[in-house]
């Protein structure tokens, strides 16, 4: 799996298609976070932007290989493992950007009377929750489940919007927990949302990998 991850990471970096989601996320964070805002509010905002960014990166990674190269990789390592490596590569890239966004939020945001360590921990968990939720959206809205480019973009956008507003969404719960904690005492860790996001991402990723193994 390590070799597959390196292969997928090299494909992503050489394609330069990661630049667009990175720039959009950087703009999202730069415009929405102002110096002096509550750190927890800023962290929640930075975490929320991870959902569409991760879904976008997943769609890029699972479609980065030319058909011939994908067939060779699938023959050598199995289509399910190749697809899993693409999903993990996208998640890793998104988390790297999310870590930078969270650091920016912490540097710009005011403490608001909250312990810095607890604030940073809550922000890190929220970023991870939103990245996992975005990965689940991307896995369900990309190849092999959704093959058309236009349809995949539409499905990914609608899925990200649903992850922002649906009451059952782990991402919404984690962001709401941070925003609510900014106005109350204490800094709770959204561990329940993290568990739900892990289950959701695992289920979506497994379904995509199994379907990839059957179709490719």
mmCIF file with all atom_site columns, C-alpha atoms in Angstrom:
data_model
loop_
_atom_site.group_PDB
_atom_site.id
_atom_site.type_symbol
_atom_site.label_atom_id
_atom_site.label_alt_id
_atom_site.label_comp_id
_atom_site.label_asym_id
_atom_site.label_entity_id
_atom_site.label_seq_id
_atom_site.pdbx_PDB_ins_code
_atom_site.Cartn_x
_atom_site.Cartn_y
_atom_site.Cartn_z
_atom_site.occupancy
_atom_site.B_iso_or_equiv
_atom_site.pdbx_formal_charge
_atom_site.auth_seq_id
_atom_site.auth_comp_id
_atom_site.auth_asym_id
_atom_site.auth_atom_id
_atom_site.pdbx_PDB_model_num
ATOM 1   C CA . UNK A 1 1   ? 0.000   0.000  0.000   1.00 0.00 ? 1   UNK A CA 1
ATOM 2   C CA . UNK A 1 2   ? 2.904   2.373  0.672   1.00 0.00 ? 2   UNK A CA 1
ATOM 3   C CA . UNK A 1 3   ? 4.039   2.122  -2.945  1.00 0.00 ? 3   UNK A CA 1
ATOM 4   C CA . UNK A 1 4   ? 0.500   2.783  -4.144  1.00 0.00 ? 4   UNK A CA 1
ATOM 5   C CA . UNK A 1 5   ? 0.220   5.842  -1.919  1.00 0.00 ? 5   UNK A CA 1
ATOM 6   C CA . UNK A 1 6   ? 3.489   7.205  -3.292  1.00 0.00 ? 6   UNK A CA 1
ATOM 7   C CA . UNK A 1 7   ? 2.291   6.513  -6.829  1.00 0.00 ? 7   UNK A CA 1
ATOM 8   C CA . UNK A 1 8   ? -1.025  8.289  -6.255  1.00 0.00 ? 8   UNK A CA 1
ATOM 9   C CA . UNK A 1 9   ? 0.688   11.223 -4.530  1.00 0.00 ? 9   UNK A CA 1
ATOM 10  C CA . UNK A 1 10  ? 3.088   11.580 -7.463  1.00 0.00 ? 10  UNK A CA 1
ATOM 11  C CA . UNK A 1 11  ? 0.188   11.519 -9.909  1.00 0.00 ? 11  UNK A CA 1
ATOM 12  C CA . UNK A 1 12  ? -1.617  14.213 -7.940  1.00 0.00 ? 12  UNK A CA 1
ATOM 13  C CA . UNK A 1 13  ? 1.409   16.486 -7.626  1.00 0.00 ? 13  UNK A CA 1
ATOM 14  C CA . UNK A 1 14  ? 2.476   16.152 -11.257 1.00 0.00 ? 14  UNK A CA 1
ATOM 15  C CA . UNK A 1 15  ? -1.023  16.788 -12.566 1.00 0.00 ? 15  UNK A CA 1
ATOM 16  C CA . UNK A 1 16  ? -1.128  20.182 -10.763 1.00 0.00 ? 16  UNK A CA 1
ATOM 17  C CA . UNK A 1 17  ? -4.889  19.734 -10.495 1.00 0.00 ? 17  UNK A CA 1
ATOM 18  C CA . UNK A 1 18  ? -4.555  20.139 -6.726  1.00 0.00 ? 18  UNK A CA 1
ATOM 19  C CA . UNK A 1 19  ? -3.821  23.834 -7.192  1.00 0.00 ? 19  UNK A CA 1
ATOM 20  C CA . UNK A 1 20  ? -7.435  24.823 -7.871  1.00 0.00 ? 20  UNK A CA 1
ATOM 21  C CA . UNK A 1 21  ? -8.983  23.344 -4.682  1.00 0.00 ? 21  UNK A CA 1
ATOM 22  C CA . UNK A 1 22  ? -6.048  24.647 -2.637  1.00 0.00 ? 22  UNK A CA 1
ATOM 23  C CA . UNK A 1 23  ? -6.447  28.188 -3.962  1.00 0.00 ? 23  UNK A CA 1
ATOM 24  C CA . UNK A 1 24  ? -10.218 28.108 -3.457  1.00 0.00 ? 24  UNK A CA 1
ATOM 25  C CA . UNK A 1 25  ? -9.809  26.884 0.120   1.00 0.00 ? 25  UNK A CA 1
ATOM 26  C CA . UNK A 1 26  ? -7.127  29.482 0.844   1.00 0.00 ? 26  UNK A CA 1
ATOM 27  C CA . UNK A 1 27  ? -9.428  32.201 -0.479  1.00 0.00 ? 27  UNK A CA 1
ATOM 28  C CA . UNK A 1 28  ? -12.326 30.814 1.562   1.00 0.00 ? 28  UNK A CA 1
ATOM 29  C CA . UNK A 1 29  ? -10.250 30.970 4.737   1.00 0.00 ? 29  UNK A CA 1
ATOM 30  C CA . UNK A 1 30  ? -8.650  34.343 4.002   1.00 0.00 ? 30  UNK A CA 1
ATOM 31  C CA . UNK A 1 31  ? -11.975 36.037 3.257   1.00 0.00 ? 31  UNK A CA 1
ATOM 32  C CA . UNK A 1 32  ? -13.960 34.480 6.085   1.00 0.00 ? 32  UNK A CA 1
ATOM 33  C CA . UNK A 1 33  ? -11.500 34.748 8.987   1.00 0.00 ? 33  UNK A CA 1
ATOM 34  C CA . UNK A 1 34  ? -10.735 38.190 10.364  1.00 0.00 ? 34  UNK A CA 1
ATOM 35  C CA . UNK A 1 35  ? -8.158  39.138 12.997  1.00 0.00 ? 35  UNK A CA 1
ATOM 36  C CA . UNK A 1 36  ? -9.734  39.349 16.429  1.00 0.00 ? 36  UNK A CA 1
ATOM 37  C CA . UNK A 1 37  ? -12.585 36.903 15.771  1.00 0.00 ? 37  UNK A CA 1
ATOM 38  C CA . UNK A 1 38  ? -13.116 34.204 18.367  1.00 0.00 ? 38  UNK A CA 1
ATOM 39  C CA . UNK A 1 39  ? -10.655 31.403 17.716  1.00 0.00 ? 39  UNK A CA 1
ATOM 40  C CA . UNK A 1 40  ? -13.342 28.717 17.971  1.00 0.00 ? 40  UNK A CA 1
ATOM 41  C CA . UNK A 1 41  ? -15.540 30.533 15.445  1.00 0.00 ? 41  UNK A CA 1
ATOM 42  C CA . UNK A 1 42  ? -12.579 30.841 13.080  1.00 0.00 ? 42  UNK A CA 1
ATOM 43  C CA . UNK A 1 43  ? -11.666 27.181 13.527  1.00 0.00 ? 43  UNK A CA 1
ATOM 44  C CA . UNK A 1 44  ? -15.236 26.146 12.809  1.00 0.00 ? 44  UNK A CA 1
ATOM 45  C CA . UNK A 1 45  ? -15.221 28.191 9.625   1.00 0.00 ? 45  UNK A CA 1
ATOM 46  C CA . UNK A 1 46  ? -11.881 26.729 8.506   1.00 0.00 ? 46  UNK A CA 1
ATOM 47  C CA . UNK A 1 47  ? -13.134 23.217 9.257   1.00 0.00 ? 47  UNK A CA 1
ATOM 48  C CA . UNK A 1 48  ? -16.372 23.716 7.305   1.00 0.00 ? 48  UNK A CA 1
ATOM 49  C CA . UNK A 1 49  ? -14.397 24.563 4.178   1.00 0.00 ? 49  UNK A CA 1
ATOM 50  C CA . UNK A 1 50  ? -12.779 21.139 4.338   1.00 0.00 ? 50  UNK A CA 1
ATOM 51  C CA . UNK A 1 51  ? -15.940 19.368 3.188   1.00 0.00 ? 51  UNK A CA 1
ATOM 52  C CA . UNK A 1 52  ? -16.068 20.596 -0.433  1.00 0.00 ? 52  UNK A CA 1
ATOM 53  C CA . UNK A 1 53  ? -12.284 20.772 -0.700  1.00 0.00 ? 53  UNK A CA 1
ATOM 54  C CA . UNK A 1 54  ? -11.840 17.127 0.273   1.00 0.00 ? 54  UNK A CA 1
ATOM 55  C CA . UNK A 1 55  ? -14.674 16.002 -1.996  1.00 0.00 ? 55  UNK A CA 1
ATOM 56  C CA . UNK A 1 56  ? -13.021 17.902 -4.845  1.00 0.00 ? 56  UNK A CA 1
ATOM 57  C CA . UNK A 1 57  ? -9.628  16.324 -4.169  1.00 0.00 ? 57  UNK A CA 1
ATOM 58  C CA . UNK A 1 58  ? -11.163 12.865 -4.069  1.00 0.00 ? 58  UNK A CA 1
ATOM 59  C CA . UNK A 1 59  ? -12.706 13.383 -7.493  1.00 0.00 ? 59  UNK A CA 1
ATOM 60  C CA . UNK A 1 60  ? -9.320  14.541 -8.801  1.00 0.00 ? 60  UNK A CA 1
ATOM 61  C CA . UNK A 1 61  ? -7.401  11.606 -7.333  1.00 0.00 ? 61  UNK A CA 1
ATOM 62  C CA . UNK A 1 62  ? -9.733  8.825  -8.430  1.00 0.00 ? 62  UNK A CA 1
ATOM 63  C CA . UNK A 1 63  ? -9.682  10.164 -11.986 1.00 0.00 ? 63  UNK A CA 1
ATOM 64  C CA . UNK A 1 64  ? -6.031  11.171 -12.231 1.00 0.00 ? 64  UNK A CA 1
ATOM 65  C CA . UNK A 1 65  ? -4.788  8.072  -14.065 1.00 0.00 ? 65  UNK A CA 1
ATOM 66  C CA . UNK A 1 66  ? -5.177  7.593  -17.815 1.00 0.00 ? 66  UNK A CA 1
ATOM 67  C CA . UNK A 1 67  ? -7.270  4.478  -18.579 1.00 0.00 ? 67  UNK A CA 1
ATOM 68  C CA . UNK A 1 68  ? -4.230  2.453  -19.693 1.00 0.00 ? 68  UNK A CA 1
ATOM 69  C CA . UNK A 1 69  ? -2.224  3.309  -16.576 1.00 0.00 ? 69  UNK A CA 1
ATOM 70  C CA . UNK A 1 70  ? -5.212  2.565  -14.372 1.00 0.00 ? 70  UNK A CA 1
ATOM 71  C CA . UNK A 1 71  ? -5.625  -0.837 -16.003 1.00 0.00 ? 71  UNK A CA 1
ATOM 72  C CA . UNK A 1 72  ? -1.950  -1.659 -15.416 1.00 0.00 ? 72  UNK A CA 1
ATOM 73  C CA . UNK A 1 73  ? -2.059  -0.581 -11.784 1.00 0.00 ? 73  UNK A CA 1
ATOM 74  C CA . UNK A 1 74  ? -5.271  -2.526 -11.207 1.00 0.00 ? 74  UNK A CA 1
ATOM 75  C CA . UNK A 1 75  ? -3.761  -5.634 -12.773 1.00 0.00 ? 75  UNK A CA 1
ATOM 76  C CA . UNK A 1 76  ? -0.655  -5.357 -10.596 1.00 0.00 ? 76  UNK A CA 1
ATOM 77  C CA . UNK A 1 77  ? -2.198  -4.472 -7.226  1.00 0.00 ? 77  UNK A CA 1
ATOM 78  C CA . UNK A 1 78  ? -5.947  -4.957 -7.621  1.00 0.00 ? 78  UNK A CA 1
ATOM 79  C CA . UNK A 1 79  ? -8.501  -2.260 -8.468  1.00 0.00 ? 79  UNK A CA 1
ATOM 80  C CA . UNK A 1 80  ? -9.837  -2.034 -4.911  1.00 0.00 ? 80  UNK A CA 1
ATOM 81  C CA . UNK A 1 81  ? -6.400  -1.296 -3.444  1.00 0.00 ? 81  UNK A CA 1
ATOM 82  C CA . UNK A 1 82  ? -5.637  1.237  -6.167  1.00 0.00 ? 82  UNK A CA 1
ATOM 83  C CA . UNK A 1 83  ? -8.916  3.013  -5.499  1.00 0.00 ? 83  UNK A CA 1
ATOM 84  C CA . UNK A 1 84  ? -8.330  2.953  -1.741  1.00 0.00 ? 84  UNK A CA 1
ATOM 85  C CA . UNK A 1 85  ? -4.889  4.503  -2.254  1.00 0.00 ? 85  UNK A CA 1
ATOM 86  C CA . UNK A 1 86  ? -6.440  7.303  -4.316  1.00 0.00 ? 86  UNK A CA 1
ATOM 87  C CA . UNK A 1 87  ? -8.997  8.009  -1.569  1.00 0.00 ? 87  UNK A CA 1
ATOM 88  C CA . UNK A 1 88  ? -6.317  8.058  1.144   1.00 0.00 ? 88  UNK A CA 1
ATOM 89  C CA . UNK A 1 89  ? -4.085  10.323 -0.938  1.00 0.00 ? 89  UNK A CA 1
ATOM 90  C CA . UNK A 1 90  ? -6.915  12.815 -1.350  1.00 0.00 ? 90  UNK A CA 1
ATOM 91  C CA . UNK A 1 91  ? -7.671  12.712 2.362   1.00 0.00 ? 91  UNK A CA 1
ATOM 92  C CA . UNK A 1 92  ? -4.016  13.270 3.230   1.00 0.00 ? 92  UNK A CA 1
ATOM 93  C CA . UNK A 1 93  ? -3.742  16.226 0.877   1.00 0.00 ? 93  UNK A CA 1
ATOM 94  C CA . UNK A 1 94  ? -6.908  17.770 2.274   1.00 0.00 ? 94  UNK A CA 1
ATOM 95  C CA . UNK A 1 95  ? -5.731  17.363 5.863   1.00 0.00 ? 95  UNK A CA 1
ATOM 96  C CA . UNK A 1 96  ? -2.465  19.104 5.009   1.00 0.00 ? 96  UNK A CA 1
ATOM 97  C CA . UNK A 1 97  ? -4.394  22.110 3.738   1.00 0.00 ? 97  UNK A CA 1
ATOM 98  C CA . UNK A 1 98  ? -6.759  21.889 6.716   1.00 0.00 ? 98  UNK A CA 1
ATOM 99  C CA . UNK A 1 99  ? -3.860  21.985 9.155   1.00 0.00 ? 99  UNK A CA 1
ATOM 100 C CA . UNK A 1 100 ? -2.612  25.177 7.517   1.00 0.00 ? 100 UNK A CA 1
ATOM 101 C CA . UNK A 1 101 ? -6.116  26.665 7.655   1.00 0.00 ? 101 UNK A CA 1
ATOM 102 C CA . UNK A 1 102 ? -6.477  25.786 11.328  1.00 0.00 ? 102 UNK A CA 1
ATOM 103 C CA . UNK A 1 103 ? -3.090  27.340 12.153  1.00 0.00 ? 103 UNK A CA 1
ATOM 104 C CA . UNK A 1 104 ? -4.142  30.519 10.361  1.00 0.00 ? 104 UNK A CA 1
ATOM 105 C CA . UNK A 1 105 ? -7.393  30.561 12.347  1.00 0.00 ? 105 UNK A CA 1
ATOM 106 C CA . UNK A 1 106 ? -5.521  30.134 15.629  1.00 0.00 ? 106 UNK A CA 1
ATOM 107 C CA . UNK A 1 107 ? -3.037  32.875 14.789  1.00 0.00 ? 107 UNK A CA 1
ATOM 108 C CA . UNK A 1 108 ? -5.719  35.352 13.743  1.00 0.00 ? 108 UNK A CA 1
ATOM 109 C CA . UNK A 1 109 ? -8.430  34.483 16.261  1.00 0.00 ? 109 UNK A CA 1
ATOM 110 C CA . UNK A 1 110 ? -8.724  35.893 19.743  1.00 0.00 ? 110 UNK A CA 1
ATOM 111 C CA . UNK A 1 111 ? -8.593  33.427 22.646  1.00 0.00 ? 111 UNK A CA 1
ATOM 112 C CA . UNK A 1 112 ? -11.993 34.478 24.028  1.00 0.00 ? 112 UNK A CA 1
ATOM 113 C CA . UNK A 1 113 ? -10.988 33.260 27.474  1.00 0.00 ? 113 UNK A CA 1
ATOM 114 C CA . UNK A 1 114 ? -10.513 29.682 26.278  1.00 0.00 ? 114 UNK A CA 1
ATOM 115 C CA . UNK A 1 115 ? -7.465  27.486 27.021  1.00 0.00 ? 115 UNK A CA 1
ATOM 116 C CA . UNK A 1 116 ? -5.248  27.533 23.904  1.00 0.00 ? 116 UNK A CA 1
ATOM 117 C CA . UNK A 1 117 ? -4.461  23.804 24.059  1.00 0.00 ? 117 UNK A CA 1
ATOM 118 C CA . UNK A 1 118 ? -8.116  22.801 24.355  1.00 0.00 ? 118 UNK A CA 1
ATOM 119 C CA . UNK A 1 119 ? -9.061  25.198 21.575  1.00 0.00 ? 119 UNK A CA 1
ATOM 120 C CA . UNK A 1 120 ? -6.410  23.779 19.261  1.00 0.00 ? 120 UNK A CA 1
ATOM 121 C CA . UNK A 1 121 ? -7.464  20.198 20.059  1.00 0.00 ? 121 UNK A CA 1
ATOM 122 C CA . UNK A 1 122 ? -11.123 20.929 19.366  1.00 0.00 ? 122 UNK A CA 1
ATOM 123 C CA . UNK A 1 123 ? -10.202 22.616 16.098  1.00 0.00 ? 123 UNK A CA 1
ATOM 124 C CA . UNK A 1 124 ? -8.042  19.668 15.030  1.00 0.00 ? 124 UNK A CA 1
ATOM 125 C CA . UNK A 1 125 ? -10.873 17.211 15.691  1.00 0.00 ? 125 UNK A CA 1
ATOM 126 C CA . UNK A 1 126 ? -13.354 19.395 13.775  1.00 0.00 ? 126 UNK A CA 1
ATOM 127 C CA . UNK A 1 127 ? -10.991 19.626 10.786  1.00 0.00 ? 127 UNK A CA 1
ATOM 128 C CA . UNK A 1 128 ? -10.592 15.840 10.778  1.00 0.00 ? 128 UNK A CA 1
ATOM 129 C CA . UNK A 1 129 ? -14.363 15.317 11.031  1.00 0.00 ? 129 UNK A CA 1
ATOM 130 C CA . UNK A 1 130 ? -15.060 17.647 8.121   1.00 0.00 ? 130 UNK A CA 1
ATOM 131 C CA . UNK A 1 131 ? -12.287 16.106 6.010   1.00 0.00 ? 131 UNK A CA 1
ATOM 132 C CA . UNK A 1 132 ? -13.654 12.598 6.604   1.00 0.00 ? 132 UNK A CA 1
ATOM 133 C CA . UNK A 1 133 ? -17.168 13.769 5.761   1.00 0.00 ? 133 UNK A CA 1
ATOM 134 C CA . UNK A 1 134 ? -15.884 15.399 2.577   1.00 0.00 ? 134 UNK A CA 1
ATOM 135 C CA . UNK A 1 135 ? -14.027 12.204 1.683   1.00 0.00 ? 135 UNK A CA 1
ATOM 136 C CA . UNK A 1 136 ? -17.272 10.257 2.069   1.00 0.00 ? 136 UNK A CA 1
ATOM 137 C CA . UNK A 1 137 ? -19.064 12.741 -0.198  1.00 0.00 ? 137 UNK A CA 1
ATOM 138 C CA . UNK A 1 138 ? -16.282 12.515 -2.759  1.00 0.00 ? 138 UNK A CA 1
ATOM 139 C CA . UNK A 1 139 ? -16.220 8.707  -2.686  1.00 0.00 ? 139 UNK A CA 1
ATOM 140 C CA . UNK A 1 140 ? -19.957 8.508  -3.311  1.00 0.00 ? 140 UNK A CA 1
ATOM 141 C CA . UNK A 1 141 ? -20.024 11.230 -5.967  1.00 0.00 ? 141 UNK A CA 1
ATOM 142 C CA . UNK A 1 142 ? -17.049 10.163 -8.100  1.00 0.00 ? 142 UNK A CA 1
ATOM 143 C CA . UNK A 1 143 ? -15.893 7.222  -10.187 1.00 0.00 ? 143 UNK A CA 1
ATOM 144 C CA . UNK A 1 144 ? -16.933 4.396  -10.183 1.00 0.00 ? 144 UNK A CA 1
ATOM 145 C CA . UNK A 1 145 ? -20.329 5.321  -8.706  1.00 0.00 ? 145 UNK A CA 1
ATOM 146 C CA . UNK A 1 146 ? -20.721 8.528  -10.751 1.00 0.00 ? 146 UNK A CA 1
ATOM 147 C CA . UNK A 1 147 ? -18.768 8.565  -14.004 1.00 0.00 ? 147 UNK A CA 1
ATOM 148 C CA . UNK A 1 148 ? -19.904 11.671 -15.881 1.00 0.00 ? 148 UNK A CA 1
ATOM 149 C CA . UNK A 1 149 ? -17.782 14.743 -15.059 1.00 0.00 ? 149 UNK A CA 1
ATOM 150 C CA . UNK A 1 150 ? -20.668 17.196 -15.016 1.00 0.00 ? 150 UNK A CA 1
ATOM 151 C CA . UNK A 1 151 ? -22.866 14.886 -12.979 1.00 0.00 ? 151 UNK A CA 1
ATOM 152 C CA . UNK A 1 152 ? -20.007 14.203 -10.544 1.00 0.00 ? 152 UNK A CA 1
ATOM 153 C CA . UNK A 1 153 ? -19.408 17.930 -9.992  1.00 0.00 ? 153 UNK A CA 1
ATOM 154 C CA . UNK A 1 154 ? -23.122 18.526 -9.412  1.00 0.00 ? 154 UNK A CA 1
ATOM 155 C CA . UNK A 1 155 ? -23.418 15.558 -7.063  1.00 0.00 ? 155 UNK A CA 1
ATOM 156 C CA . UNK A 1 156 ? -20.301 16.609 -5.130  1.00 0.00 ? 156 UNK A CA 1
ATOM 157 C CA . UNK A 1 157 ? -21.595 20.161 -4.728  1.00 0.00 ? 157 UNK A CA 1
ATOM 158 C CA . UNK A 1 158 ? -25.009 19.028 -3.541  1.00 0.00 ? 158 UNK A CA 1
ATOM 159 C CA . UNK A 1 159 ? -23.441 16.429 -1.257  1.00 0.00 ? 159 UNK A CA 1
ATOM 160 C CA . UNK A 1 160 ? -21.171 19.047 0.317   1.00 0.00 ? 160 UNK A CA 1
ATOM 161 C CA . UNK A 1 161 ? -24.127 21.379 0.833   1.00 0.00 ? 161 UNK A CA 1
ATOM 162 C CA . UNK A 1 162 ? -26.058 18.554 2.467   1.00 0.00 ? 162 UNK A CA 1
ATOM 163 C CA . UNK A 1 163 ? -23.089 17.847 4.745   1.00 0.00 ? 163 UNK A CA 1
ATOM 164 C CA . UNK A 1 164 ? -23.173 21.489 5.836   1.00 0.00 ? 164 UNK A CA 1
ATOM 165 C CA . UNK A 1 165 ? -26.884 21.715 6.638   1.00 0.00 ? 165 UNK A CA 1
ATOM 166 C CA . UNK A 1 166 ? -28.238 18.210 7.371   1.00 0.00 ? 166 UNK A CA 1
ATOM 167 C CA . UNK A 1 167 ? -28.940 17.572 11.043  1.00 0.00 ? 167 UNK A CA 1
ATOM 168 C CA . UNK A 1 168 ? -27.418 14.070 10.850  1.00 0.00 ? 168 UNK A CA 1
ATOM 169 C CA . UNK A 1 169 ? -24.143 15.292 9.307   1.00 0.00 ? 169 UNK A CA 1
ATOM 170 C CA . UNK A 1 170 ? -21.025 14.800 11.473  1.00 0.00 ? 170 UNK A CA 1
ATOM 171 C CA . UNK A 1 171 ? -19.462 17.888 9.881   1.00 0.00 ? 171 UNK A CA 1
ATOM 172 C CA . UNK A 1 172 ? -22.408 20.079 10.843  1.00 0.00 ? 172 UNK A CA 1
ATOM 173 C CA . UNK A 1 173 ? -22.372 18.709 14.396  1.00 0.00 ? 173 UNK A CA 1
ATOM 174 C CA . UNK A 1 174 ? -18.646 19.327 14.823  1.00 0.00 ? 174 UNK A CA 1
ATOM 175 C CA . UNK A 1 175 ? -18.768 22.869 13.464  1.00 0.00 ? 175 UNK A CA 1
ATOM 176 C CA . UNK A 1 176 ? -21.855 23.673 15.539  1.00 0.00 ? 176 UNK A CA 1
ATOM 177 C CA . UNK A 1 177 ? -20.085 22.373 18.646  1.00 0.00 ? 177 UNK A CA 1
ATOM 178 C CA . UNK A 1 178 ? -17.170 24.745 18.078  1.00 0.00 ? 178 UNK A CA 1
ATOM 179 C CA . UNK A 1 179 ? -19.351 27.745 17.337  1.00 0.00 ? 179 UNK A CA 1
ATOM 180 C CA . UNK A 1 180 ? -21.543 27.024 20.361  1.00 0.00 ? 180 UNK A CA 1
ATOM 181 C CA . UNK A 1 181 ? -18.535 26.557 22.640  1.00 0.00 ? 181 UNK A CA 1
ATOM 182 C CA . UNK A 1 182 ? -17.237 29.989 21.625  1.00 0.00 ? 182 UNK A CA 1
ATOM 183 C CA . UNK A 1 183 ? -20.172 31.523 23.513  1.00 0.00 ? 183 UNK A CA 1
ATOM 184 C CA . UNK A 1 184 ? -20.265 29.209 26.531  1.00 0.00 ? 184 UNK A CA 1
ATOM 185 C CA . UNK A 1 185 ? -17.893 27.875 29.162  1.00 0.00 ? 185 UNK A CA 1
ATOM 186 C CA . UNK A 1 186 ? -15.606 24.991 28.313  1.00 0.00 ? 186 UNK A CA 1
ATOM 187 C CA . UNK A 1 187 ? -14.282 23.590 25.058  1.00 0.00 ? 187 UNK A CA 1
ATOM 188 C CA . UNK A 1 188 ? -15.838 20.175 24.350  1.00 0.00 ? 188 UNK A CA 1
ATOM 189 C CA . UNK A 1 189 ? -14.142 17.813 21.914  1.00 0.00 ? 189 UNK A CA 1
ATOM 190 C CA . UNK A 1 190 ? -16.606 16.628 19.221  1.00 0.00 ? 190 UNK A CA 1
ATOM 191 C CA . UNK A 1 191 ? -15.571 12.988 19.615  1.00 0.00 ? 191 UNK A CA 1
ATOM 192 C CA . UNK A 1 192 ? -19.050 11.681 18.831  1.00 0.00 ? 192 UNK A CA 1
ATOM 193 C CA . UNK A 1 193 ? -18.949 13.494 15.512  1.00 0.00 ? 193 UNK A CA 1
ATOM 194 C CA . UNK A 1 194 ? -15.490 12.050 14.875  1.00 0.00 ? 194 UNK A CA 1
ATOM 195 C CA . UNK A 1 195 ? -16.735 8.494  15.414  1.00 0.00 ? 195 UNK A CA 1
ATOM 196 C CA . UNK A 1 196 ? -19.688 9.094  13.094  1.00 0.00 ? 196 UNK A CA 1
ATOM 197 C CA . UNK A 1 197 ? -17.443 10.626 10.432  1.00 0.00 ? 197 UNK A CA 1
ATOM 198 C CA . UNK A 1 198 ? -15.046 7.668  10.615  1.00 0.00 ? 198 UNK A CA 1
ATOM 199 C CA . UNK A 1 199 ? -17.912 5.218  10.132  1.00 0.00 ? 199 UNK A CA 1
ATOM 200 C CA . UNK A 1 200 ? -19.365 7.250  7.273   1.00 0.00 ? 200 UNK A CA 1
ATOM 201 C CA . UNK A 1 201 ? -16.037 7.588  5.475   1.00 0.00 ? 201 UNK A CA 1
ATOM 202 C CA . UNK A 1 202 ? -15.215 3.913  5.975   1.00 0.00 ? 202 UNK A CA 1
ATOM 203 C CA . UNK A 1 203 ? -18.592 2.817  4.633   1.00 0.00 ? 203 UNK A CA 1
ATOM 204 C CA . UNK A 1 204 ? -18.466 5.131  1.619   1.00 0.00 ? 204 UNK A CA 1
ATOM 205 C CA . UNK A 1 205 ? -14.853 4.245  0.834   1.00 0.00 ? 205 UNK A CA 1
ATOM 206 C CA . UNK A 1 206 ? -15.494 0.518  1.152   1.00 0.00 ? 206 UNK A CA 1
ATOM 207 C CA . UNK A 1 207 ? -18.509 0.721  -1.145  1.00 0.00 ? 207 UNK A CA 1
ATOM 208 C CA . UNK A 1 208 ? -16.535 2.659  -3.755  1.00 0.00 ? 208 UNK A CA 1
ATOM 209 C CA . UNK A 1 209 ? -13.584 0.237  -3.584  1.00 0.00 ? 209 UNK A CA 1
ATOM 210 C CA . UNK A 1 210 ? -15.775 -2.851 -3.856  1.00 0.00 ? 210 UNK A CA 1
ATOM 211 C CA . UNK A 1 211 ? -17.647 -1.414 -6.811  1.00 0.00 ? 211 UNK A CA 1
ATOM 212 C CA . UNK A 1 212 ? -14.340 -0.477 -8.422  1.00 0.00 ? 212 UNK A CA 1
ATOM 213 C CA . UNK A 1 213 ? -13.179 -4.071 -8.044  1.00 0.00 ? 213 UNK A CA 1
ATOM 214 C CA . UNK A 1 214 ? -16.294 -5.319 -9.815  1.00 0.00 ? 214 UNK A CA 1
ATOM 215 C CA . UNK A 1 215 ? -16.301 -2.830 -12.678 1.00 0.00 ? 215 UNK A CA 1
ATOM 216 C CA . UNK A 1 216 ? -12.592 -2.461 -13.477 1.00 0.00 ? 216 UNK A CA 1
#
